[in-house]
XYZ file of C-alpha atoms in Angstrom:
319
model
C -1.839 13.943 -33.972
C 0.137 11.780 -31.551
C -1.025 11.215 -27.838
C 0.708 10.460 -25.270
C 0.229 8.721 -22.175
C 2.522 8.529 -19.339
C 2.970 5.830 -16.673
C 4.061 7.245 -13.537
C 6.088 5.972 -10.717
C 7.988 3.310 -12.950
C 10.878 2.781 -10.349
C 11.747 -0.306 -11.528
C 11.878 0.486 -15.168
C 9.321 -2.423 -15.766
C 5.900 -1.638 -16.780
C 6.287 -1.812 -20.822
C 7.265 -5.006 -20.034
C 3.902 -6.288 -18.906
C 1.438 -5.043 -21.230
C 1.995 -4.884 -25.356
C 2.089 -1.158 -25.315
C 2.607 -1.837 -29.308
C -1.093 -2.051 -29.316
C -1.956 1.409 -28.837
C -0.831 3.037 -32.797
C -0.557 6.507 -32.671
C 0.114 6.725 -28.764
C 3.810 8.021 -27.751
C 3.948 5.489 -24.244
C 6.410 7.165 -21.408
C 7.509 5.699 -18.679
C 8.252 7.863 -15.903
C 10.946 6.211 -12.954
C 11.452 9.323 -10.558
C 8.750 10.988 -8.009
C 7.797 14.419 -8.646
C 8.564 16.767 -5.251
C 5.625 18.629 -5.834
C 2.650 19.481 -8.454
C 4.477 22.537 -10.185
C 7.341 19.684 -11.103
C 3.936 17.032 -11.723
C 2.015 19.109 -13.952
C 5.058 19.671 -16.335
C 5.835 16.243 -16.218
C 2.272 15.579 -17.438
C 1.545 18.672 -19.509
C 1.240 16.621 -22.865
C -0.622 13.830 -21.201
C -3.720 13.081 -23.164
C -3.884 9.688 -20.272
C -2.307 8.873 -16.995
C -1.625 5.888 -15.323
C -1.189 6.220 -11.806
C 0.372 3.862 -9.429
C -2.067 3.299 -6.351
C -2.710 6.568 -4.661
C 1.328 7.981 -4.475
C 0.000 10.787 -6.706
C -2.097 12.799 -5.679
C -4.670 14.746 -8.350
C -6.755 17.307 -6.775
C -9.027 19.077 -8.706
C -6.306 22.330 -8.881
C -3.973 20.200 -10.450
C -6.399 18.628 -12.913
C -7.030 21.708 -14.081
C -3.466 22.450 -14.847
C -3.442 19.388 -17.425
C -5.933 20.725 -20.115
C -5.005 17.440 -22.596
C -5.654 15.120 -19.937
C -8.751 13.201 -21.474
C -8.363 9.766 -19.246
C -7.214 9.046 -15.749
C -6.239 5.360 -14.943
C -5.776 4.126 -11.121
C -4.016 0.824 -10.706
C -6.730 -0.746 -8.348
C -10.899 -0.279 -8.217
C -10.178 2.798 -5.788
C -8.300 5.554 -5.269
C -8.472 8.671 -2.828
C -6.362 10.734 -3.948
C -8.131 11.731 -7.670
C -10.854 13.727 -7.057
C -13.400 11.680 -9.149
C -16.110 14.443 -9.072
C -14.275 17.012 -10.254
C -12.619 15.176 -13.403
C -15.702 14.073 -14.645
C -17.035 18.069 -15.088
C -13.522 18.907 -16.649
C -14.595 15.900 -18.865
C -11.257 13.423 -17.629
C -12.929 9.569 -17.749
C -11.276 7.830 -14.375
C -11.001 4.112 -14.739
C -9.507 1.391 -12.586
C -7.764 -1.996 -13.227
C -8.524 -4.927 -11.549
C -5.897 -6.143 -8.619
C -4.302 -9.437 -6.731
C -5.713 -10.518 -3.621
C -2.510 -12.367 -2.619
C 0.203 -10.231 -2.830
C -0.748 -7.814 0.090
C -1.664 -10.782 2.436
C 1.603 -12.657 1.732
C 3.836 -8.988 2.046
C 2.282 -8.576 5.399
C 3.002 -12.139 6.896
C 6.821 -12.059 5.494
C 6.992 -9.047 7.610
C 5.225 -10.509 10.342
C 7.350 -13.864 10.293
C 10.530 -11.882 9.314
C 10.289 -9.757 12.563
C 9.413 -12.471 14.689
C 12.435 -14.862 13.759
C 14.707 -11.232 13.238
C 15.156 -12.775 9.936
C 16.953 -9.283 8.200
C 19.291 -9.261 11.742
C 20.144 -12.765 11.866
C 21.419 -12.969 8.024
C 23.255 -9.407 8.608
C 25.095 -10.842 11.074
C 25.982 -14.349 9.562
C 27.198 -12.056 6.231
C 29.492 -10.005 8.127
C 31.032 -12.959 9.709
C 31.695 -12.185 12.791
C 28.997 -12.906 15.061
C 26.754 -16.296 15.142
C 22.737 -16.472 16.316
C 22.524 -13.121 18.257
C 18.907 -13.328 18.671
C 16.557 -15.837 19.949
C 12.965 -16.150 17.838
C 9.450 -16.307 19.188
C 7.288 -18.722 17.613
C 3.653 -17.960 16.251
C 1.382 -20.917 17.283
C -0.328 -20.164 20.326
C -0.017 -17.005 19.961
C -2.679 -13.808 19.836
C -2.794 -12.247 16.340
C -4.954 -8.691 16.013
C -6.549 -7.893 12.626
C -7.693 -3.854 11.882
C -9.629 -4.337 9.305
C -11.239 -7.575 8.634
C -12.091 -6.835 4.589
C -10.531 -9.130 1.629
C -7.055 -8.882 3.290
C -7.787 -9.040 6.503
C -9.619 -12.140 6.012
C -6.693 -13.515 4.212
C -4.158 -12.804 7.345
C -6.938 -14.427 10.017
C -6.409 -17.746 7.432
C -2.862 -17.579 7.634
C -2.995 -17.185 11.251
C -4.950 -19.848 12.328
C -2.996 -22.087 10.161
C 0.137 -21.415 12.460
C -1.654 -22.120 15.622
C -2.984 -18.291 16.449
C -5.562 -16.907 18.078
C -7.720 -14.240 16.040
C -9.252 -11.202 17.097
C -10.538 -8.657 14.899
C -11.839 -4.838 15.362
C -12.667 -2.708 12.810
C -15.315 0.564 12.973
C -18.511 -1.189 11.756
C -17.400 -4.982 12.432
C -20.067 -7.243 13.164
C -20.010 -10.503 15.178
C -21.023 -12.771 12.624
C -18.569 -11.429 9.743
C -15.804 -11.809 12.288
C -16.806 -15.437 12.908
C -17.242 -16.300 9.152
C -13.820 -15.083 8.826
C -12.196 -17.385 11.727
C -11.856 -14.533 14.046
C -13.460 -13.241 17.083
C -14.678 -9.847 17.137
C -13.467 -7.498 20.226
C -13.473 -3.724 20.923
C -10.533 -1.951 19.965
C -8.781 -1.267 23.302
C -9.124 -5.208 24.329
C -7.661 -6.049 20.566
C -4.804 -4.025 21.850
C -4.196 -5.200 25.087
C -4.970 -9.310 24.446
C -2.755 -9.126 21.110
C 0.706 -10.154 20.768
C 1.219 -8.870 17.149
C -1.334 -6.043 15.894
C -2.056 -6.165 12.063
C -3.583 -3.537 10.088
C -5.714 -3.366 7.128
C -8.527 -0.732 7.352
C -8.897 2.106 4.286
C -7.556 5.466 5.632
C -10.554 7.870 6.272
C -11.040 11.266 8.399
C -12.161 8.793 10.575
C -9.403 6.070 10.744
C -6.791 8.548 10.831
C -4.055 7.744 13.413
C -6.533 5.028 14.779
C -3.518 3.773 16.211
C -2.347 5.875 18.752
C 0.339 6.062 22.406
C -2.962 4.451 24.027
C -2.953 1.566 21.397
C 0.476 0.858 21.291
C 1.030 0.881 25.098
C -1.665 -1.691 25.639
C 0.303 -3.856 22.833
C 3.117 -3.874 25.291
C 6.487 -4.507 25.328
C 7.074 -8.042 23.410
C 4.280 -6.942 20.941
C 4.831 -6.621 17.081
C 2.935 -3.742 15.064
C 2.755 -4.894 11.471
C 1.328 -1.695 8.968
C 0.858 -2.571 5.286
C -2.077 -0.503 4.511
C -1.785 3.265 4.972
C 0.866 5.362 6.892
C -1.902 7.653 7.834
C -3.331 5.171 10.105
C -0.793 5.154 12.483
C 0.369 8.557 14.751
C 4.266 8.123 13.554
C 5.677 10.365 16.049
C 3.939 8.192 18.993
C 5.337 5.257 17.261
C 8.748 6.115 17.469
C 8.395 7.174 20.700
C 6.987 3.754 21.439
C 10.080 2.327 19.965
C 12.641 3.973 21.752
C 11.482 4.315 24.853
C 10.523 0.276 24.667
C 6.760 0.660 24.962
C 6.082 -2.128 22.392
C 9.111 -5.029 21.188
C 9.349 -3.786 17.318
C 7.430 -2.305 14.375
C 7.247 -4.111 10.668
C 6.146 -1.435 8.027
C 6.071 -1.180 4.390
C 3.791 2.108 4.472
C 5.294 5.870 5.272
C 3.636 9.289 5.517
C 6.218 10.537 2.756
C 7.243 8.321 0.345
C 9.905 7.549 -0.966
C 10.984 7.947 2.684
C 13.546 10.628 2.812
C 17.451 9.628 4.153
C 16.736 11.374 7.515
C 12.976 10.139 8.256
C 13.422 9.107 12.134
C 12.104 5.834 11.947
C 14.890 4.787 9.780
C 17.314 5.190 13.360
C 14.559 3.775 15.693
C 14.783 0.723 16.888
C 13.309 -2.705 16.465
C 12.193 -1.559 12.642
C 11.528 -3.787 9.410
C 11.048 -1.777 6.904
C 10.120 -1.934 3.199
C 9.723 0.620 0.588
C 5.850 -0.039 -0.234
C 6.150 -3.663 -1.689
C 2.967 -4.538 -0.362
C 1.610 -4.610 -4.067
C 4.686 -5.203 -6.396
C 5.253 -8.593 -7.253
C 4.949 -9.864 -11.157
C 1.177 -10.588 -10.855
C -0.048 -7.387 -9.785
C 1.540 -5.543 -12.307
C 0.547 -7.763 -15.091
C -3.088 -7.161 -13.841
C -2.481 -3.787 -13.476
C -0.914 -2.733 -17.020
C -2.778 -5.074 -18.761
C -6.244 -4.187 -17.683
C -4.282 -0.439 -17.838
C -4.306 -1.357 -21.772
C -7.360 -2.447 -21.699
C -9.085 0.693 -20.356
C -7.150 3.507 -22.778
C -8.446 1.077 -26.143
C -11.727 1.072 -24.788
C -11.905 4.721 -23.980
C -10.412 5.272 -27.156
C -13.183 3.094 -28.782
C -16.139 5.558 -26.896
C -16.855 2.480 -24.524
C -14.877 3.027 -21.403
C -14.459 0.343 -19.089
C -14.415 0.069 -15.210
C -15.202 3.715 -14.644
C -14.563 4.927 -11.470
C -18.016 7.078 -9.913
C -17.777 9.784 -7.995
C -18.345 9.391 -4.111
């Protein structure tokens, strides 16, 4: 009998072209390019699934939709993590969950394009120049000197405090269980989160979202940022209150927002933050650049012949 596995969330039409898929005999490999509006429309999209490979944490697989996929024998997550599969409850419906390994560049290097792009108004200044009428209507503000603000001083947070202090910045760093010497190891100097706020002139953020990180940024954060102050969010939607963002943004409580993450992705035609002002936005490109994914299907591969072989690799535990 013929399985099938199913790679969701191929919106570029690219993953069988970075992993021999060939490899797996017997396996019918689908690509899927389109989100699914909601798990009635996901589970029969994945009702012959015998494995899933799921991009990040876009779909979501709660225990009442695992139980709506009786094939489903193996769960991959692009990534060593994911929150939205409920680990626990696959492993008593007998679903293996296994990860892939992941790049620890091309977050980092997303989030300081945004950061350098919004600082220069590099998206304004070429819109401009291409419609031809208008020459330099902005004026830049250079990095070096300047205050940079890491949330979240883990793998990638380390990674921005580098690139910051090789442009001449400052580094302060707050996250919930931060401790003096890990800040300095990194470069950075650890602060609470209110002064992080208020001393910063560009806020970055790069903590996991939790109950307890939720909308850590908040009208009191972004008003001590201040009016010339960037907030750059790469790492979860959830950890910012959007509403008191674009508040922030049109009223002029902080100079601009650079954001690649959105509490409803895609991000619908008429989300509000696509008319606010002083926005760079990009759809979730934080981790899709030609190494990731070749890490990601590959080891994706990888885990689906060794589950297949009764050895599973890089299981995922439950919390």
């Amino acid at each position: 009998m013929t399985r099938v596995i199913i790679l969701l969330d191929d919106y570029q039409d690219a993953a069988r072209g970075f992993a021999p898929w060939h490899e797996l005999a017997g396996w019918d490999v689908r690509a899927l390019h389109e989100p699914h509006p909601d798990e009635d429309a996901l589970v029969r999209a994945l009702v012959d699934a015998t494995a899933v490979v799921a991009m990040r944490e876009r779909t979501p697989f709660p225990r009442r939709v695992l139980e709506r996929l009786p094939r489903l024998r193996l769960l991959i997550t692009t990534g060593q993590a994911n929150a939205a599969i409920d680990v626990a409850s696959a492993a008593e419906l007998g679903i293996a969950v296994c990860g892939t390994r992941g790049s620890a560049h091309a977050a980092p290097e997303l989030s300081w394009g945004l950061l350098m792009s919004a600082v220069r108004d590099i998206p304004g200044q070429q819109a401009v120049l291409r419609e031809g009428s208008r020459w330099q209507t902005a004026i830049g503000t250079e990095l070096h000197g300047r205050t940079l603000g890491i949330v979240g001083l883990g793998r990638i947070g380390s990674r921005m405090a580098e690139y910051a202090r090789a442009f001449g910045m400052e580094v302060l760093a707050w996250s919930p269980h931060l401790t003096t010497e890990r800040a300095v190891a990194a470069g950075a100097t650890a602060v609470d989160k209110q002064e992080l706020f208020t001393r910063s002139d560009i806020a970055t953020l790069h903590l996991r979202l939790s109950d307890s990180t939720r909308h850590v940024v908040g009208a009191t954060e972004l008003a001590a940022l201040g009016p010339s102050s960037l907030l750059v969010n790469t790492a979860r939607a959830g950890l910012v209150d959007t509403p008191a963002l674009i508040q922030a943004l049109r009223s002029g409580t902080i100079g601009g927002a650079a954001l690649d993450v959105f509490d409803r992705e895609p991000l619908p035609a008429d989300d509000p933050l696509l008319s606010a002002p002083r926005t760079l936005l990009t759809p979730h490109l934080g981790y899709v650049t030609r190494e990731q994914y070749s890490l990601f299907y590959a080891d994706a591969l990888e885990d689906v012949l060794a589950w297949q072989d009764g050895a599973p690799v890089r299981l995922l535990s439950p919390a």
